[in-house]
PDB file of C-alpha atoms in Angstrom:
ATOM      1  CA  MET A  48     -27.786 -11.881  38.680  1.00 25.00           C
ATOM      2  CA  LEU A  49     -25.466 -12.207  35.704  1.00 22.00           C
ATOM      3  CA  ARG A  50     -25.918  -9.385  33.274  1.00 25.00           C
ATOM      4  CA  THR A  51     -25.820  -9.855  29.541  1.00 27.00           C
ATOM      5  CA  LEU A  52     -23.662  -7.635  27.389  1.00 28.00           C
ATOM      6  CA  GLY A  53     -26.801  -6.138  25.898  1.00 31.00           C
ATOM      7  CA  SER A  54     -28.077  -4.989  29.268  1.00 31.00           C
ATOM      8  CA  LEU A  55     -24.802  -3.141  29.778  1.00 34.00           C
ATOM      9  CA  GLY A  56     -25.441  -1.152  26.632  1.00 35.00           C
ATOM     10  CA  PHE A  57     -22.518  -2.609  24.728  1.00 36.00           C
ATOM     11  CA  LEU A  58     -22.127  -4.049  21.285  1.00 37.00           C
ATOM     12  CA  LEU A  59     -19.383  -6.510  20.412  1.00 40.00           C
ATOM     13  CA  VAL A  60     -18.875  -6.946  16.708  1.00 43.00           C
ATOM     14  CA  ILE A  61     -16.118  -9.171  15.397  1.00 44.00           C
ATOM     15  CA  PRO A  62     -16.574  -9.343  11.627  1.00 45.00           C
ATOM     16  CA  PHE A  63     -15.476 -12.491   9.886  1.00 41.00           C
ATOM     17  CA  LEU A  64     -12.559 -12.022   7.547  1.00 47.00           C
ATOM     18  CA  THR A  65     -13.580 -11.576   3.964  1.00 45.00           C
ATOM     19  CA  PRO A  66     -12.682 -14.790   2.108  1.00 40.00           C
ATOM     20  CA  SER A  67      -9.366 -14.421   0.373  1.00 46.00           C
ATOM     21  CA  THR A  68      -9.252 -14.252  -3.384  1.00 45.00           C
ATOM     22  CA  GLY A  69      -5.479 -14.542  -3.412  1.00 51.00           C
ATOM     23  CA  HIS A  70      -2.586 -14.819  -1.014  1.00 62.00           C
ATOM     24  CA  ALA A  71       0.005 -12.244  -0.149  1.00 65.00           C
ATOM     25  CA  SER A  72       2.523 -15.076  -0.181  1.00 64.00           C
ATOM     26  CA  ASP A  73       2.920 -18.021  -2.516  1.00 59.00           C
ATOM     27  CA  ASP A  74       4.629 -20.059   0.210  1.00 64.00           C
ATOM     28  CA  ASN A  75       2.519 -20.831   3.257  1.00 68.00           C
ATOM     29  CA  SER A  76       5.552 -22.348   4.977  1.00 82.00           C
ATOM     30  CA  ILE A  77       6.968 -18.871   5.702  1.00 93.00           C
ATOM     31  CA  GLU A  78       6.606 -18.227   9.421  1.00 96.00           C
ATOM     32  CA  ILE A  79       5.565 -14.718  10.396  1.00 96.00           C
ATOM     33  CA  ILE A  80       6.108 -13.752  14.025  1.00 97.00           C
ATOM     34  CA  ALA A  81       3.552 -11.280  15.377  1.00 97.00           C
ATOM     35  CA  SER A  82       3.798  -9.758  18.817  1.00 96.00           C
ATOM     36  CA  CYS A  83       1.945  -7.621  21.333  1.00 93.00           C
ATOM     37  CA  SER A  84       2.186  -7.005  25.056  1.00 90.00           C
ATOM     38  CA  PRO A  85      -0.240  -8.853  27.402  1.00 89.00           C
ATOM     39  CA  TRP A  86      -3.662  -7.182  27.202  1.00 87.00           C
ATOM     40  CA  PRO A  87      -6.548  -9.409  28.413  1.00 87.00           C
ATOM     41  CA  PRO A  88      -8.989 -10.177  26.913  1.00 91.00           C
ATOM     42  CA  TYR A  89      -7.437  -9.013  23.620  1.00 93.00           C
ATOM     43  CA  VAL A  90      -4.067 -10.713  24.182  1.00 94.00           C
ATOM     44  CA  VAL A  91      -3.695 -13.437  26.819  1.00 93.00           C
ATOM     45  CA  ASP A  92      -0.238 -14.792  27.558  1.00 93.00           C
ATOM     46  CA  GLY A  93       0.437 -18.486  28.107  1.00 90.00           C
ATOM     47  CA  ALA A  94       2.000 -21.576  26.598  1.00 90.00           C
ATOM     48  CA  LYS A  95      -0.282 -20.914  23.615  1.00 93.00           C
ATOM     49  CA  PRO A  96      -1.245 -17.225  23.561  1.00 96.00           C
ATOM     50  CA  GLY A  97      -4.912 -16.520  22.979  1.00 96.00           C
ATOM     51  CA  GLY A  98      -7.489 -13.779  23.141  1.00 95.00           C
ATOM     52  CA  ILE A  99      -9.794 -11.829  20.817  1.00 94.00           C
ATOM     53  CA  LEU A 100      -7.033 -10.047  18.935  1.00 95.00           C
ATOM     54  CA  VAL A 101      -4.658 -13.012  18.817  1.00 97.00           C
ATOM     55  CA  GLU A 102      -7.280 -15.189  17.111  1.00 96.00           C
ATOM     56  CA  TYR A 103      -8.071 -12.421  14.658  1.00 96.00           C
ATOM     57  CA  VAL A 104      -4.416 -11.883  13.722  1.00 96.00           C
ATOM     58  CA  GLU A 105      -3.800 -15.617  13.344  1.00 96.00           C
ATOM     59  CA  GLU A 106      -6.697 -15.852  10.880  1.00 95.00           C
ATOM     60  CA  LEU A 107      -5.532 -12.722   9.097  1.00 94.00           C
ATOM     61  CA  LEU A 108      -1.960 -13.944   8.589  1.00 95.00           C
ATOM     62  CA  THR A 109      -3.214 -17.349   7.476  1.00 94.00           C
ATOM     63  CA  SER A 110      -5.453 -15.642   4.921  1.00 91.00           C
ATOM     64  CA  PHE A 111      -2.381 -13.794   3.624  1.00 91.00           C
ATOM     65  CA  GLY A 112      -0.722 -17.151   2.970  1.00 92.00           C
ATOM     66  CA  TYR A 113       1.675 -17.224   5.912  1.00 95.00           C
ATOM     67  CA  LYS A 114       2.224 -19.448   8.924  1.00 95.00           C
ATOM     68  CA  PRO A 115       1.538 -17.267  11.993  1.00 96.00           C
ATOM     69  CA  LYS A 116       3.415 -17.463  15.276  1.00 96.00           C
ATOM     70  CA  ILE A 117       2.294 -15.271  18.177  1.00 97.00           C
ATOM     71  CA  GLU A 118       4.782 -14.148  20.809  1.00 96.00           C
ATOM     72  CA  VAL A 119       3.624 -12.080  23.789  1.00 96.00           C
ATOM     73  CA  TYR A 120       6.313  -9.722  25.088  1.00 93.00           C
ATOM     74  CA  PRO A 121       6.403  -6.711  27.377  1.00 90.00           C
ATOM     75  CA  TRP A 122       5.782  -3.657  25.207  1.00 86.00           C
ATOM     76  CA  LYS A 123       9.357  -2.315  25.045  1.00 88.00           C
ATOM     77  CA  ARG A 124      10.764  -5.740  24.243  1.00 92.00           C
ATOM     78  CA  ALA A 125       8.187  -6.176  21.480  1.00 92.00           C
ATOM     79  CA  ILE A 126       9.092  -2.806  19.964  1.00 91.00           C
ATOM     80  CA  ASP A 127      12.832  -3.513  20.214  1.00 93.00           C
ATOM     81  CA  ALA A 128      12.315  -6.886  18.537  1.00 94.00           C
ATOM     82  CA  ALA A 129      10.357  -5.267  15.695  1.00 93.00           C
ATOM     83  CA  GLN A 130      13.022  -2.623  15.193  1.00 92.00           C
ATOM     84  CA  ASP A 131      15.730  -5.304  15.119  1.00 92.00           C
ATOM     85  CA  GLY A 132      13.771  -7.518  12.731  1.00 93.00           C
ATOM     86  CA  ALA A 133      13.401 -10.369  15.256  1.00 96.00           C
ATOM     87  CA  ILE A 134       9.630 -10.173  14.799  1.00 96.00           C
ATOM     88  CA  ASP A 135       7.636  -9.208  11.725  1.00 97.00           C
ATOM     89  CA  VAL A 136       4.546  -7.511  13.089  1.00 95.00           C
ATOM     90  CA  ILE A 137       3.292  -5.543  16.092  1.00 94.00           C
ATOM     91  CA  PHE A 138      -0.474  -5.992  16.107  1.00 93.00           C
ATOM     92  CA  CYS A 139      -1.563  -3.671  18.916  1.00 89.00           C
ATOM     93  CA  ALA A 140       0.262  -0.451  18.077  1.00 86.00           C
ATOM     94  CA  GLU A 141      -1.583   2.826  18.479  1.00 82.00           C
ATOM     95  CA  SER A 142      -1.873   5.456  15.784  1.00 73.00           C
ATOM     96  CA  GLY A 143       0.892   8.011  15.830  1.00 71.00           C
ATOM     97  CA  GLN A 144       3.656   5.684  17.033  1.00 74.00           C
ATOM     98  CA  ALA A 145       5.167   4.968  13.588  1.00 70.00           C
ATOM     99  CA  ASN A 146       7.687   7.783  13.671  1.00 71.00           C
ATOM    100  CA  ALA A 147       8.663   7.093  17.262  1.00 81.00           C
ATOM    101  CA  TYR A 148       9.283   3.387  16.716  1.00 87.00           C
ATOM    102  CA  GLY A 149      10.284   3.255  13.060  1.00 89.00           C
ATOM    103  CA  LEU A 150       7.487   0.845  12.105  1.00 92.00           C
ATOM    104  CA  ASN A 151       5.352   0.806   8.971  1.00 90.00           C
ATOM    105  CA  TYR A 152       1.624   1.159   9.639  1.00 85.00           C
ATOM    106  CA  GLU A 153      -0.408  -0.920   7.219  1.00 87.00           C
ATOM    107  CA  PHE A 154      -4.069  -0.980   8.301  1.00 92.00           C
ATOM    108  CA  PRO A 155      -6.315  -0.832  11.393  1.00 94.00           C
ATOM    109  CA  ILE A 156      -7.261  -4.110  13.060  1.00 94.00           C
ATOM    110  CA  LEU A 157      -8.996  -2.894  16.230  1.00 94.00           C
ATOM    111  CA  ILE A 158     -11.185   0.134  16.922  1.00 93.00           C
ATOM    112  CA  SER A 159     -11.861   0.351  20.637  1.00 90.00           C
ATOM    113  CA  ASP A 160     -13.867   2.656  22.875  1.00 91.00           C
ATOM    114  CA  THR A 161     -12.564   3.761  26.240  1.00 89.00           C
ATOM    115  CA  ILE A 162     -15.472   3.925  28.664  1.00 90.00           C
ATOM    116  CA  LEU A 163     -16.054   5.717  31.957  1.00 91.00           C
ATOM    117  CA  LEU A 164     -17.197   3.558  34.870  1.00 93.00           C
ATOM    118  CA  SER A 165     -18.837   5.172  37.891  1.00 95.00           C
ATOM    119  CA  HIS A 166     -20.960   4.036  40.828  1.00 96.00           C
ATOM    120  CA  ARG A 167     -24.639   3.559  40.000  1.00 96.00           C
ATOM    121  CA  GLU A 168     -25.602   5.847  42.906  1.00 96.00           C
ATOM    122  CA  PHE A 169     -23.345   8.623  41.574  1.00 94.00           C
ATOM    123  CA  PRO A 170     -23.434   8.171  37.788  1.00 95.00           C
ATOM    124  CA  LEU A 171     -21.055  10.164  35.607  1.00 92.00           C
ATOM    125  CA  ASP A 172     -21.194  10.546  31.858  1.00 91.00           C
ATOM    126  CA  ALA A 173     -18.152  10.909  29.625  1.00 87.00           C
ATOM    127  CA  GLY A 174     -18.200  14.710  29.730  1.00 85.00           C
ATOM    128  CA  GLN A 175     -18.048  14.664  33.528  1.00 87.00           C
ATOM    129  CA  LEU A 176     -14.632  13.002  33.622  1.00 82.00           C
ATOM    130  CA  TRP A 177     -12.791  16.105  34.762  1.00 79.00           C
ATOM    131  CA  ASP A 178     -12.567  17.308  38.384  1.00 79.00           C
ATOM    132  CA  HIS A 179     -13.022  13.814  39.794  1.00 84.00           C
ATOM    133  CA  ARG A 180     -10.900  11.134  41.358  1.00 83.00           C
ATOM    134  CA  ILE A 181     -10.121   8.861  38.431  1.00 81.00           C
ATOM    135  CA  ALA A 182      -8.618   5.383  38.480  1.00 75.00           C
ATOM    136  CA  VAL A 183      -6.603   4.571  35.348  1.00 72.00           C
ATOM    137  CA  GLY A 184      -5.826   0.979  34.432  1.00 63.00           C
ATOM    138  CA  ALA A 185      -2.783  -0.864  33.127  1.00 52.00           C
ATOM    139  CA  GLY A 186      -0.307   1.928  33.793  1.00 48.00           C
ATOM    140  CA  TYR A 187      -1.191   4.051  30.787  1.00 53.00           C
ATOM    141  CA  TRP A 188      -3.115   7.258  30.178  1.00 54.00           C
ATOM    142  CA  TYR A 189      -5.538   7.560  27.300  1.00 54.00           C
ATOM    143  CA  GLY A 190      -4.170   9.743  24.544  1.00 55.00           C
ATOM    144  CA  ASP A 191      -2.955  13.259  24.009  1.00 57.00           C
ATOM    145  CA  VAL A 192      -6.169  14.976  25.087  1.00 60.00           C
ATOM    146  CA  PHE A 193      -5.894  13.375  28.521  1.00 65.00           C
ATOM    147  CA  GLU A 194      -2.194  14.034  28.858  1.00 65.00           C
ATOM    148  CA  SER A 195      -2.878  17.707  28.212  1.00 71.00           C
ATOM    149  CA  ARG A 196      -5.571  17.802  30.914  1.00 70.00           C
ATOM    150  CA  ARG A 197      -3.940  15.869  33.739  1.00 70.00           C
ATOM    151  CA  LYS A 198      -4.095  18.976  35.937  1.00 76.00           C
ATOM    152  CA  ASP A 199      -7.890  19.092  35.514  1.00 76.00           C
ATOM    153  CA  VAL A 200      -8.383  15.697  37.139  1.00 76.00           C
ATOM    154  CA  GLU A 201      -8.497  15.777  40.932  1.00 80.00           C
ATOM    155  CA  THR A 202      -6.580  12.538  41.434  1.00 78.00           C
ATOM    156  CA  ILE A 203      -5.251   9.862  39.089  1.00 77.00           C
ATOM    157  CA  GLU A 204      -4.529   6.408  40.464  1.00 76.00           C
ATOM    158  CA  VAL A 205      -2.855   3.902  38.161  1.00 76.00           C
ATOM    159  CA  VAL A 206      -3.980   0.395  39.082  1.00 80.00           C
ATOM    160  CA  ASP A 207      -4.913  -2.856  37.361  1.00 86.00           C
ATOM    161  CA  ASP A 208      -8.312  -3.169  35.710  1.00 88.00           C
ATOM    162  CA  LEU A 209      -9.949  -5.395  38.348  1.00 91.00           C
ATOM    163  CA  THR A 210      -8.861  -2.916  41.024  1.00 90.00           C
ATOM    164  CA  ILE A 211     -10.633  -0.168  39.063  1.00 90.00           C
ATOM    165  CA  LEU A 212     -13.904  -2.089  39.332  1.00 92.00           C
ATOM    166  CA  ARG A 213     -13.393  -2.643  43.037  1.00 93.00           C
ATOM    167  CA  MET A 214     -12.425   0.987  43.682  1.00 90.00           C
ATOM    168  CA  VAL A 215     -15.482   2.352  41.890  1.00 93.00           C
ATOM    169  CA  ALA A 216     -17.828  -0.238  43.451  1.00 94.00           C
ATOM    170  CA  SER A 217     -16.546   0.628  46.941  1.00 93.00           C
ATOM    171  CA  LYS A 218     -16.642   4.399  46.195  1.00 92.00           C
ATOM    172  CA  ARG A 219     -12.880   4.731  46.700  1.00 89.00           C
ATOM    173  CA  ALA A 220     -12.754   6.335  43.241  1.00 87.00           C
ATOM    174  CA  ASP A 221     -15.421   8.469  41.595  1.00 90.00           C
ATOM    175  CA  ALA A 222     -14.825   6.823  38.257  1.00 89.00           C
ATOM    176  CA  GLY A 223     -12.456   4.688  36.230  1.00 89.00           C
ATOM    177  CA  LEU A 224     -11.250   4.516  32.642  1.00 88.00           C
ATOM    178  CA  MET A 225     -11.147   1.174  30.893  1.00 88.00           C
ATOM    179  CA  GLU A 226     -11.146  -0.418  27.463  1.00 88.00           C
ATOM    180  CA  LYS A 227     -14.621  -1.596  26.534  1.00 90.00           C
ATOM    181  CA  ALA A 228     -13.761  -5.254  25.963  1.00 90.00           C
ATOM    182  CA  VAL A 229     -11.823  -5.387  29.226  1.00 90.00           C
ATOM    183  CA  ALA A 230     -14.860  -4.029  31.079  1.00 91.00           C
ATOM    184  CA  ASP A 231     -17.148  -6.505  29.308  1.00 92.00           C
ATOM    185  CA  ASN A 232     -14.943  -9.390  30.336  1.00 91.00           C
ATOM    186  CA  LEU A 233     -14.526  -8.304  33.960  1.00 93.00           C
ATOM    187  CA  ILE A 234     -18.196  -7.492  34.513  1.00 93.00           C
ATOM    188  CA  LEU A 235     -19.223 -10.898  33.203  1.00 94.00           C
ATOM    189  CA  THR A 236     -16.653 -12.513  35.479  1.00 95.00           C
ATOM    190  CA  TYR A 237     -17.573 -10.414  38.528  1.00 96.00           C
ATOM    191  CA  PRO A 238     -21.304  -9.641  38.118  1.00 96.00           C
ATOM    192  CA  GLU A 239     -21.580  -8.592  41.764  1.00 96.00           C
ATOM    193  CA  LEU A 240     -19.285  -5.670  40.937  1.00 94.00           C
ATOM    194  CA  GLY A 241     -20.988  -5.003  37.633  1.00 94.00           C
ATOM    195  CA  ASP A 242     -24.318  -4.546  39.390  1.00 95.00           C
ATOM    196  CA  MET A 243     -22.831  -1.569  41.268  1.00 96.00           C
ATOM    197  CA  LEU A 244     -21.539   0.215  38.170  1.00 95.00           C
ATOM    198  CA  HIS A 245     -22.827   2.807  35.747  1.00 95.00           C
ATOM    199  CA  ILE A 246     -21.380   2.809  32.212  1.00 93.00           C
ATOM    200  CA  SER A 247     -21.032   6.108  30.329  1.00 92.00           C
ATOM    201  CA  ARG A 248     -23.483   6.433  27.455  1.00 90.00           C
ATOM    202  CA  GLN A 249     -20.762   7.783  25.190  1.00 91.00           C
ATOM    203  CA  PRO A 250     -17.120   6.732  24.985  1.00 91.00           C
ATOM    204  CA  VAL A 251     -14.535   8.910  26.656  1.00 86.00           C
ATOM    205  CA  ALA A 252     -12.230   8.229  23.717  1.00 84.00           C
ATOM    206  CA  THR A 253     -11.982   5.943  20.721  1.00 88.00           C
ATOM    207  CA  GLN A 254      -8.603   4.480  19.812  1.00 86.00           C
ATOM    208  CA  THR A 255      -7.439   2.669  16.706  1.00 89.00           C
ATOM    209  CA  PHE A 256      -4.781  -0.028  16.878  1.00 91.00           C
ATOM    210  CA  TYR A 257      -2.786  -1.027  13.835  1.00 92.00           C
ATOM    211  CA  PHE A 258      -1.126  -3.991  12.177  1.00 94.00           C
ATOM    212  CA  ALA A 259       2.375  -2.483  12.018  1.00 93.00           C
ATOM    213  CA  THR A 260       5.195  -4.194  10.164  1.00 94.00           C
ATOM    214  CA  SER A 261       8.860  -4.245  11.058  1.00 95.00           C
ATOM    215  CA  PRO A 262      11.222  -2.660   8.502  1.00 93.00           C
ATOM    216  CA  GLU A 263      12.809  -6.120   8.306  1.00 94.00           C
ATOM    217  CA  THR A 264       9.578  -8.113   7.983  1.00 95.00           C
ATOM    218  CA  LYS A 265       9.495 -11.264   5.883  1.00 95.00           C
ATOM    219  CA  ILE A 266       6.046 -10.260   4.635  1.00 94.00           C
ATOM    220  CA  ASN A 267       5.986  -9.280   0.971  1.00 94.00           C
ATOM    221  CA  ILE A 268       4.516  -5.811   1.503  1.00 93.00           C
ATOM    222  CA  ARG A 269       3.611  -5.173  -2.134  1.00 92.00           C
ATOM    223  CA  SER A 270       1.702  -8.455  -2.325  1.00 91.00           C
ATOM    224  CA  LEU A 271       0.144  -7.797   1.077  1.00 92.00           C
ATOM    225  CA  ARG A 272      -1.276  -4.460  -0.029  1.00 92.00           C
ATOM    226  CA  ARG A 273      -2.645  -5.975  -3.218  1.00 92.00           C
ATOM    227  CA  HIS A 274      -4.297  -8.663  -1.110  1.00 90.00           C
ATOM    228  CA  LEU A 275      -5.798  -6.078   1.236  1.00 91.00           C
ATOM    229  CA  ALA A 276      -7.226  -4.116  -1.667  1.00 92.00           C
ATOM    230  CA  VAL A 277      -9.152  -7.206  -2.754  1.00 92.00           C
ATOM    231  CA  ALA A 278     -10.005  -8.913   0.549  1.00 89.00           C
ATOM    232  CA  LYS A 279     -10.760  -5.707   2.514  1.00 90.00           C
ATOM    233  CA  PRO A 280     -10.528  -7.254   6.004  1.00 90.00           C
ATOM    234  CA  LEU A 281     -12.522  -5.318   8.603  1.00 93.00           C
ATOM    235  CA  PRO A 282     -11.213  -4.399  12.052  1.00 95.00           C
ATOM    236  CA  ILE A 283     -12.709  -5.669  15.273  1.00 95.00           C
ATOM    237  CA  MET A 284     -15.150  -3.096  16.624  1.00 94.00           C
ATOM    238  CA  GLN A 285     -15.326  -2.773  20.413  1.00 92.00           C
ATOM    239  CA  GLN A 286     -17.771   0.078  20.757  1.00 91.00           C
ATOM    240  CA  ILE A 287     -20.689   1.234  22.857  1.00 89.00           C
ATOM    241  CA  ASN A 288     -24.094   0.665  21.278  1.00 79.00           C
ATOM    242  CA  PRO A 289     -26.232   3.710  22.157  1.00 66.00           C
ATOM    243  CA  ASP A 290     -29.371   2.007  20.800  1.00 60.00           C
ATOM    244  CA  THR A 291     -29.596  -0.170  23.919  1.00 49.00           C
ATOM    245  CA  PHE A 292     -30.110   2.821  26.265  1.00 46.00           C
TER     246      PHE A 292
END
């Protein structure tokens, strides 16, 4: 039976952009190129890129008075392009990367929980992450706290997100780490796997992703910051809702 997001104990909140009271640009013909690496369901590659975050950024740039163009690149290529000025914005950069990549961090656009998935017969909560066989998705590890505790985890397997669901459902992994929206999307698509899973009541980690401008951006930064002070756009919130437990 197909579960609803509410029955999974999740809350998806995508606030509408506050109506603009003025543009960051006086010329809406200026094209601003914004980039991120593929990251379904946030960023979906294709002839016309889409996804939760892509739509949000397109609306945001339009509200600033610019013509948005989204280009989906592998992460290193996106960063190189931003450093070279070939693109104006990276819109899925994590906090703390500014110094490493030479970008200017303007404001948060996504606040996302990382959840712990385990088998419903052997449920684990967030605090029970350590000393288990953990499957990690998308080839990345989740922040400094996890990097510092790699030795505390029995086994780490880096696989794609769908494989995490299958590994946990088949008990080939004790648990898996995954972005909340990714889990939402996969569990709705594969409800037979979702029915076998337990979702941690608390997030394992919460990450913030930023709208980060290239040093060579065509965006008028002074006007942009004035616009932000008035419009106060809110980030997308992808977080667990404890009230549903």
